[in-house]
Coordinates of C-alpha atoms in Angstrom, one line a residue:
M6 CA 25.2 34.3 3.0
R7 CA 26.4 32.1 5.9
S8 CA 23.1 32.4 7.6
S9 CA 21.3 31.2 4.5
E10 CA 23.7 28.3 4.2
R11 CA 22.8 27.2 7.8
K12 CA 19.1 27.1 7.1
P13 CA 18.9 23.9 5.1
P14 CA 20.5 21.7 7.9
A15 CA 18.2 23.2 10.4
S16 CA 15.1 22.6 8.2
R17 CA 16.3 19.1 7.5
V18 CA 16.5 18.4 11.2
R19 CA 13.0 19.8 11.8
R20 CA 11.7 17.7 8.9
I21 CA 13.3 14.5 10.4
L22 CA 11.9 15.2 13.8
S23 CA 8.5 15.9 12.4
S24 CA 8.4 12.5 10.7
L25 CA 6.0 10.1 12.4
F26 CA 8.4 7.2 11.7
V27 CA 11.2 8.9 13.6
Q28 CA 8.8 9.9 16.5
V29 CA 7.6 6.4 16.8
L30 CA 11.1 4.9 16.9
V31 CA 12.2 7.4 19.6
A32 CA 9.1 6.7 21.6
A33 CA 9.7 3.0 21.4
A34 CA 13.3 3.4 22.5
I35 CA 12.2 5.5 25.5
G36 CA 9.4 3.0 26.3
I37 CA 11.9 0.1 26.3
A38 CA 14.2 2.0 28.7
V39 CA 11.4 2.9 31.0
G40 CA 10.1 -0.6 31.1
H41 CA 13.6 -2.1 31.7
F42 CA 14.7 0.3 34.5
W43 CA 11.3 1.0 36.1
P44 CA 9.3 -2.2 35.4
D45 CA 6.4 -1.5 37.8
F46 CA 5.9 2.0 36.3
G47 CA 6.2 0.7 32.8
A48 CA 3.6 -2.1 33.4
A49 CA 1.2 0.6 34.7
L50 CA 1.3 2.5 31.3
K51 CA -0.7 -0.1 29.4
P52 CA -3.9 2.1 29.3
I53 CA -2.0 4.6 27.2
G54 CA -1.6 2.2 24.3
D55 CA -5.0 0.6 24.8
G56 CA -6.6 4.0 24.7
F57 CA -5.0 4.9 21.4
I58 CA -6.1 1.6 19.8
R59 CA -9.7 2.2 21.1
L60 CA -9.7 5.6 19.5
I61 CA -8.7 4.1 16.2
K62 CA -11.2 1.2 16.5
M63 CA -14.1 3.6 17.0
A64 CA -13.6 4.9 13.5
I65 CA -12.8 1.7 11.7
A66 CA -16.4 0.3 11.3
P67 CA -17.9 3.6 9.8
L68 CA -14.8 4.1 7.7
I69 CA -15.1 0.6 6.1
F70 CA -18.8 1.2 5.5
C71 CA -18.2 4.5 3.7
V72 CA -15.2 3.2 1.7
V73 CA -17.0 0.1 0.5
V74 CA -20.3 1.9 -0.4
V75 CA -18.6 4.8 -2.2
G76 CA -16.2 2.4 -4.0
I77 CA -19.0 0.1 -5.3
C78 CA -21.2 3.0 -6.3
K79 CA -18.4 4.8 -8.2
A80 CA -17.6 1.5 -10.0
G81 CA -21.3 1.1 -10.7
D82 CA -21.0 -2.7 -11.1
M83 CA -22.0 -5.2 -8.4
R84 CA -20.6 -8.1 -10.4
S85 CA -17.1 -6.8 -9.8
V86 CA -17.8 -7.1 -6.0
G87 CA -18.5 -10.8 -6.4
R88 CA -15.4 -11.3 -8.6
I89 CA -13.1 -9.5 -6.1
G90 CA -14.6 -11.3 -3.1
L91 CA -14.2 -14.7 -4.7
K92 CA -10.7 -14.1 -5.9
A93 CA -9.7 -12.7 -2.5
L94 CA -11.0 -15.8 -0.7
I95 CA -9.1 -18.1 -3.2
Y96 CA -5.9 -16.2 -2.7
F97 CA -6.3 -16.1 1.1
E98 CA -6.8 -19.9 1.3
V99 CA -3.8 -20.7 -0.8
V100 CA -1.5 -18.3 0.9
T101 CA -2.5 -19.1 4.5
T102 CA -2.1 -22.8 3.8
A103 CA 1.4 -22.1 2.4
A104 CA 2.2 -20.1 5.6
L105 CA 1.0 -23.1 7.7
A106 CA 3.2 -25.4 5.7
L107 CA 6.2 -23.1 6.0
G108 CA 5.8 -23.1 9.8
L109 CA 5.8 -26.9 9.9
I110 CA 8.9 -27.0 7.7
A111 CA 10.7 -24.5 10.0
G112 CA 9.7 -26.6 13.1
N113 CA 11.0 -29.8 11.6
V114 CA 14.3 -28.3 10.5
L115 CA 15.1 -26.1 13.5
Q116 CA 13.5 -28.4 16.2
P117 CA 12.9 -25.4 18.7
G118 CA 11.4 -27.6 21.4
A119 CA 13.8 -30.5 21.2
G120 CA 15.6 -31.3 24.4
L121 CA 13.3 -29.5 26.8
D122 CA 11.8 -32.8 28.2
V123 CA 8.9 -31.1 29.9
D124 CA 6.5 -33.2 32.0
P125 CA 3.0 -32.1 31.0
T126 CA 1.6 -33.1 34.4
T127 CA 3.7 -30.3 36.0
L128 CA 2.2 -27.6 33.8
D129 CA -0.5 -25.2 35.1
S130 CA -3.1 -24.6 32.5
S131 CA -5.1 -22.1 34.5
G132 CA -3.3 -19.3 32.6
V133 CA -4.6 -20.6 29.3
V134 CA -8.2 -20.5 30.7
E135 CA -7.7 -17.0 31.8
K136 CA -6.4 -16.0 28.4
T137 CA -9.3 -17.6 26.5
H138 CA -12.1 -16.6 29.0
G139 CA -13.6 -20.0 28.4
E140 CA -14.3 -19.2 24.7
Q141 CA -14.4 -21.8 22.0
M142 CA -13.5 -21.4 18.3
P143 CA -16.7 -21.2 16.3
G144 CA -17.5 -24.0 13.9
P145 CA -18.0 -23.4 10.1
A146 CA -21.8 -22.9 10.4
E147 CA -21.5 -20.7 13.5
F148 CA -18.8 -18.6 11.7
V149 CA -21.0 -18.0 8.7
L150 CA -24.0 -17.1 10.8
H151 CA -21.8 -14.8 12.8
M152 CA -21.1 -12.8 9.6
I153 CA -24.8 -11.9 9.4
P154 CA -25.6 -9.1 12.0
E155 CA -28.7 -9.4 14.1
S156 CA -29.1 -5.7 13.4
A157 CA -27.1 -3.1 11.5
V158 CA -26.6 -1.0 14.6
A159 CA -25.2 -4.0 16.6
A160 CA -22.6 -4.6 13.8
F161 CA -21.3 -1.0 14.2
A162 CA -21.6 -1.0 18.0
E163 CA -19.7 -4.3 18.4
N164 CA -17.1 -3.4 15.8
E165 CA -17.8 -6.6 13.8
L166 CA -15.9 -5.8 10.6
L167 CA -17.3 -8.7 8.5
Q168 CA -20.8 -7.8 9.5
V169 CA -20.2 -4.2 8.7
L170 CA -18.7 -5.2 5.3
L171 CA -21.8 -7.4 4.5
F172 CA -24.2 -4.5 5.4
A173 CA -22.1 -2.1 3.3
V174 CA -22.2 -4.3 0.2
L175 CA -26.0 -4.7 0.6
F176 CA -26.4 -1.0 1.2
A177 CA -24.4 -0.2 -1.9
A178 CA -26.4 -2.7 -4.0
G179 CA -29.6 -1.1 -2.8
L180 CA -28.3 2.4 -3.6
L181 CA -27.2 1.3 -7.1
H182 CA -30.6 -0.2 -7.7
V183 CA -32.4 2.9 -6.7
G184 CA -29.9 5.0 -8.6
I185 CA -27.5 7.6 -7.3
T186 CA -29.2 10.3 -9.4
R187 CA -32.4 9.6 -7.4
A188 CA -30.7 9.6 -4.1
P189 CA -27.8 12.1 -4.5
Q190 CA -28.0 13.3 -0.9
V191 CA -27.5 9.7 0.5
F192 CA -24.4 9.1 -1.7
A193 CA -23.0 12.6 -0.9
F194 CA -23.6 12.0 2.8
V195 CA -21.7 8.7 2.9
D196 CA -18.9 10.1 0.7
Q197 CA -18.4 13.2 2.9
T198 CA -18.7 11.2 6.1
G199 CA -15.8 9.1 4.9
E200 CA -13.7 12.2 4.4
I201 CA -14.6 13.5 7.9
I202 CA -13.6 10.1 9.4
F203 CA -10.2 10.3 7.7
K204 CA -9.8 13.7 9.3
I205 CA -10.6 12.4 12.7
I206 CA -8.1 9.6 12.2
G207 CA -5.5 12.2 11.3
Y208 CA -6.1 13.9 14.7
V209 CA -5.8 10.6 16.6
M210 CA -2.6 9.7 14.8
R211 CA -0.9 12.7 16.4
L212 CA -1.0 10.6 19.6
A213 CA 0.8 7.7 18.0
P214 CA 4.2 8.3 19.6
L215 CA 2.6 8.5 23.0
A216 CA 0.8 5.2 22.4
V217 CA 4.0 3.4 21.3
F218 CA 5.8 4.7 24.4
G219 CA 3.1 3.3 26.6
S220 CA 2.8 -0.1 24.8
M221 CA 6.6 -0.7 24.8
A222 CA 7.0 0.3 28.4
Y223 CA 4.2 -2.1 29.4
L224 CA 5.6 -5.0 27.3
I225 CA 9.1 -4.7 28.8
G226 CA 7.9 -3.9 32.3
E227 CA 5.5 -6.8 32.4
Y228 CA 7.5 -9.5 30.7
G229 CA 11.1 -8.3 30.9
L230 CA 13.9 -8.6 28.4
S231 CA 15.2 -11.7 30.3
S232 CA 12.1 -13.7 29.2
L233 CA 13.5 -13.7 25.6
S234 CA 16.3 -16.0 26.5
T235 CA 13.9 -18.8 27.7
Y236 CA 12.2 -19.1 24.3
A237 CA 15.1 -17.9 22.2
K238 CA 15.1 -20.8 19.8
L239 CA 11.3 -20.7 19.2
I240 CA 11.3 -16.9 18.8
A241 CA 14.2 -17.2 16.3
A242 CA 12.4 -19.9 14.4
C243 CA 9.2 -17.9 14.1
Y244 CA 10.9 -14.7 13.1
G245 CA 13.1 -16.5 10.6
A246 CA 10.2 -18.3 9.0
A247 CA 8.2 -15.0 8.9
L248 CA 11.2 -13.2 7.2
L249 CA 11.4 -16.0 4.6
F250 CA 7.6 -15.7 4.0
C251 CA 7.8 -12.0 3.6
A252 CA 10.7 -12.4 1.1
L253 CA 8.4 -14.9 -0.8
L254 CA 5.6 -12.3 -0.7
G255 CA 8.0 -9.8 -2.3
I256 CA 8.8 -12.2 -5.1
L257 CA 5.1 -12.8 -5.7
L258 CA 4.4 -9.1 -5.7
R259 CA 7.2 -8.4 -8.2
A260 CA 6.1 -11.3 -10.4
V261 CA 2.4 -10.4 -10.5
T262 CA 2.5 -6.5 -10.4
G263 CA 6.1 -5.6 -11.1
L264 CA 6.3 -3.6 -7.9
S265 CA 9.2 -3.6 -5.4
L266 CA 8.4 -4.8 -1.9
L267 CA 11.2 -2.7 -0.5
R268 CA 9.8 0.5 -2.1
F269 CA 6.4 -0.3 -0.7
L270 CA 7.9 -0.8 2.8
R271 CA 9.6 2.6 2.5
Y272 CA 6.3 4.1 1.4
T273 CA 4.5 2.6 4.4
R274 CA 7.3 2.6 7.0
E275 CA 5.3 4.9 9.4
E276 CA 2.4 2.5 9.4
F277 CA 4.5 -0.6 10.0
A278 CA 6.5 1.2 12.8
L279 CA 3.3 2.1 14.5
A280 CA 1.8 -1.4 14.1
V281 CA 5.0 -2.8 15.7
G282 CA 5.0 -0.3 18.5
T283 CA 1.3 -0.8 19.4
A284 CA 1.3 -4.6 18.6
S285 CA -1.9 -4.0 16.6
S286 CA -2.5 -4.0 12.8
E287 CA -5.9 -2.5 13.4
A288 CA -4.2 0.7 14.6
V289 CA -3.0 1.4 11.1
M290 CA -5.9 -0.1 9.0
P291 CA -7.4 3.3 8.0
R292 CA -4.1 4.9 7.0
M293 CA -3.0 1.7 5.2
M294 CA -6.3 1.6 3.2
E295 CA -5.8 5.2 2.2
K296 CA -2.2 4.5 1.1
L297 CA -3.2 1.5 -0.9
E298 CA -5.7 3.6 -2.8
R299 CA -3.1 6.2 -3.5
A300 CA -0.8 3.4 -4.8
G301 CA -3.2 2.5 -7.6
C302 CA -5.7 0.0 -6.1
R303 CA -9.3 1.0 -6.7
K304 CA -11.5 1.9 -3.7
E305 CA -13.8 -1.0 -3.9
A306 CA -11.0 -3.5 -4.0
V307 CA -9.3 -2.0 -1.0
G308 CA -12.6 -1.8 0.9
L309 CA -13.3 -5.5 0.3
V310 CA -9.9 -7.1 0.5
V311 CA -8.4 -5.4 3.5
P312 CA -11.2 -5.9 6.1
T313 CA -11.8 -9.5 4.8
G314 CA -8.1 -10.2 5.1
Y315 CA -8.2 -9.3 8.8
S316 CA -10.2 -12.5 9.4
F317 CA -9.2 -14.8 6.5
N318 CA -5.6 -13.9 5.7
L319 CA -3.7 -14.1 9.0
D320 CA -0.3 -15.3 7.5
G321 CA 1.8 -14.4 10.6
A322 CA -0.6 -16.2 12.9
S323 CA -0.6 -19.3 10.6
I324 CA 3.2 -19.5 10.7
Y325 CA 3.1 -19.2 14.5
L326 CA 0.3 -21.7 15.1
S327 CA 1.9 -24.5 13.1
L328 CA 5.4 -23.9 14.5
A329 CA 4.0 -23.6 18.0
T330 CA 2.2 -27.0 17.6
L331 CA 5.5 -28.7 16.7
F332 CA 7.3 -26.9 19.5
M333 CA 4.7 -28.2 22.1
A334 CA 5.1 -31.8 20.7
Q335 CA 8.9 -31.6 20.8
A336 CA 8.9 -30.1 24.3
V337 CA 6.9 -33.0 25.8
G338 CA 8.8 -35.7 23.8
V339 CA 6.1 -36.5 21.2
E340 CA 7.2 -37.2 17.6
L341 CA 4.5 -36.4 15.1
S342 CA 4.3 -38.5 11.9
I343 CA 3.7 -37.0 8.5
G344 CA 0.0 -38.0 8.7
Q345 CA -0.3 -36.2 12.1
Q346 CA 1.4 -33.1 10.7
L347 CA -1.0 -33.1 7.8
T348 CA -3.8 -33.3 10.4
V349 CA -2.3 -30.2 12.1
V350 CA -2.5 -28.3 8.8
L351 CA -6.1 -29.3 8.1
V352 CA -7.3 -28.4 11.6
L353 CA -5.4 -25.1 11.6
V354 CA -6.8 -24.2 8.1
L355 CA -10.3 -24.3 9.8
T356 CA -9.5 -22.9 13.2
S357 CA -7.3 -20.1 12.0
K358 CA -10.2 -18.5 10.2
G359 CA -12.1 -15.9 12.2
M360 CA -9.5 -15.7 14.9
A361 CA -9.6 -11.9 14.9
G362 CA -11.6 -10.5 17.8
V363 CA -11.8 -13.8 19.7
P364 CA -10.1 -13.5 23.1
G365 CA -7.0 -15.8 23.4
S366 CA -7.8 -17.1 19.9
A367 CA -4.2 -18.5 19.4
F368 CA -4.6 -20.6 22.6
I369 CA -8.0 -21.8 21.5
A370 CA -6.6 -22.8 18.1
L371 CA -3.6 -24.6 19.7
S372 CA -5.9 -26.4 22.2
A373 CA -8.2 -27.5 19.4
T374 CA -5.3 -28.7 17.3
A375 CA -3.7 -30.7 20.2
S376 CA -7.1 -32.4 20.9
A377 CA -7.5 -33.2 17.2
V378 CA -4.1 -34.8 16.8
G379 CA -4.7 -36.8 20.0
V380 CA -1.1 -37.4 21.0
I381 CA -0.2 -33.9 22.3
P382 CA -1.3 -33.2 25.9
V383 CA -3.6 -30.2 25.9
A384 CA -1.8 -29.0 29.0
A385 CA 1.2 -28.4 26.8
V386 CA -0.5 -25.2 25.5
A387 CA 0.5 -23.6 28.8
L388 CA 4.1 -23.6 27.5
M389 CA 3.2 -20.9 25.0
L390 CA 2.0 -18.4 27.7
G391 CA 5.5 -17.0 28.2
A392 CA 6.4 -16.8 24.5
D393 CA 3.1 -15.6 23.0
R394 CA 3.5 -11.9 23.8
F395 CA 6.9 -11.8 22.0
M396 CA 5.4 -13.1 18.8
D397 CA 3.2 -10.1 18.4
T398 CA 5.7 -8.2 16.3
M399 CA 6.1 -11.1 13.9
R400 CA 2.4 -11.7 13.6
V401 CA 1.4 -8.1 13.2
V402 CA 4.0 -7.3 10.5
T403 CA 3.4 -10.5 8.6
N404 CA -0.4 -10.2 8.7
L405 CA -0.3 -6.6 7.7
L406 CA 2.2 -7.1 4.9
G407 CA 0.2 -10.2 3.7
N408 CA -3.0 -8.2 3.4
C409 CA -1.3 -5.3 1.6
V410 CA 0.3 -7.7 -1.0
A411 CA -3.1 -9.5 -1.3
T412 CA -4.8 -6.2 -2.1
F413 CA -2.3 -5.4 -4.9
I414 CA -2.5 -8.9 -6.3
V415 CA -6.3 -9.2 -6.2
S416 CA -6.7 -5.7 -7.7
K417 CA -4.3 -6.7 -10.5
W418 CA -6.1 -10.0 -11.0
D419 CA -9.5 -8.2 -11.4
G420 CA -8.2 -5.3 -13.5
A421 CA -8.7 -2.8 -10.6
F422 CA -5.1 -1.7 -10.5
D423 CA -3.2 1.2 -12.1
R424 CA 0.4 0.0 -12.3
G425 CA 1.8 3.2 -13.7
R426 CA 0.3 5.2 -10.8
A427 CA 1.6 2.7 -8.3
R428 CA 5.2 2.9 -9.6
E429 CA 5.0 6.7 -9.6
V430 CA 3.8 6.8 -6.0
L431 CA 6.3 4.2 -4.7
A432 CA 9.1 6.0 -6.5
D433 CA 8.2 9.4 -5.0
P434 CA 5.6 9.2 -2.1
A435 CA 5.7 12.9 -1.6
A436 CA 4.3 13.4 -5.1
A437 CA 1.4 10.9 -4.6
P438 CA -1.9 12.0 -6.1
A439 CA -5.0 12.2 -4.0
A440 CA -6.5 8.9 -3.0
D441 CA -9.9 9.6 -4.5
V442 CA -8.5 9.8 -8.1
P443 CA -10.0 6.7 -9.8
A444 CA -7.4 4.2 -11.0
A445 CA -7.6 3.0 -14.6
R446 CA -8.4 -0.6 -15.3
D447 CA -5.2 -2.6 -16.1
P448 CA -5.6 -4.0 -19.6
D449 CA -3.0 -6.7 -18.7
A450 CA -5.0 -8.0 -15.8
T451 CA -5.3 -11.8 -15.5
K452 CA -8.9 -12.9 -15.7
L453 CA -10.3 -15.7 -13.5

């Protein structure tokens, strides 16, 4: 009797230790300790985290292709693709503009750069050039052309998600036109390939704790905990603004879908912990797409909104860019007028799109904004070199959460959301149905 009573605590401990969330937290703590006490060794562990992210990235392009093609073909309606895409773009534009405005408000209220009195002539901008590799942010026409692949193979080889997405939509349209009944082998091949890729990602995810350990050891070993104090006010302002923005996302999610943001965060805590540990939202994109499907969003909505959001819905980056612009101005003693701050928002609305995948994109956007405003020395961008790395957690979490909320809202907006199933899954994630179960159309969906 006693032995049987001792089994539940032991099994509970094993269950806790087998949780990816717990493993990631423990790995992060060990990585921070290693980076702090042995900084040179910690800095040398960067390839571990980078290798894991590359393993995930190798599967993202084919996964998006399979998810989008299968989702559109199962829906059997190309018009829904256009509706979802248009609604997603409208939502992204409104929300990212709101994020930019929130960053400016936080910068004006908290004044993170006030009193620094930095002489811009003493700043070394060579570090900014090294970060950006001499790249320039593409213009609107260039950006649109870049979405069209020169070849389908190149889109997959270079991991260009928007190009893969475009090819997937066209492929699905062609398959629907030919008819799935006339090409059952093609549809079955794409569907089964997607299942195999999810299995591959499952194997790779077993290395997640090791990747988090390497990433955290590198971060602390390379930059040190002491660097936090130098930019404490800026970091506090960015994280505070991001926390407020996430709370607003929670209110929006509740108002539109009736879902609880806290329950969703509990449901996806492993993915968010991994994204924080690796400083990459791409590392969890496949698992997050699968969980959003399980939580009642139809496959085609997930396949269209999530990858598009990685380029058009960078809420965390938007908060950081507008706040960083004010920080630079305040640090060099420049006071921006209301008109100049509106110019900052307008420039960042354009430059913040398509940042994903561009080396040093944040520094390029800040340089372009400083040049457009005309009163902030471009050399002031060098001030952000020391703080940028510590903003990764804020940007990753806010970007990822913003895209998840966007998927729910756009799905609800288009009638591609099963609220009953979502509530069931978020209330008891362990009892979640399979992701490939089609979600019913929501009769209460708001129409465009």
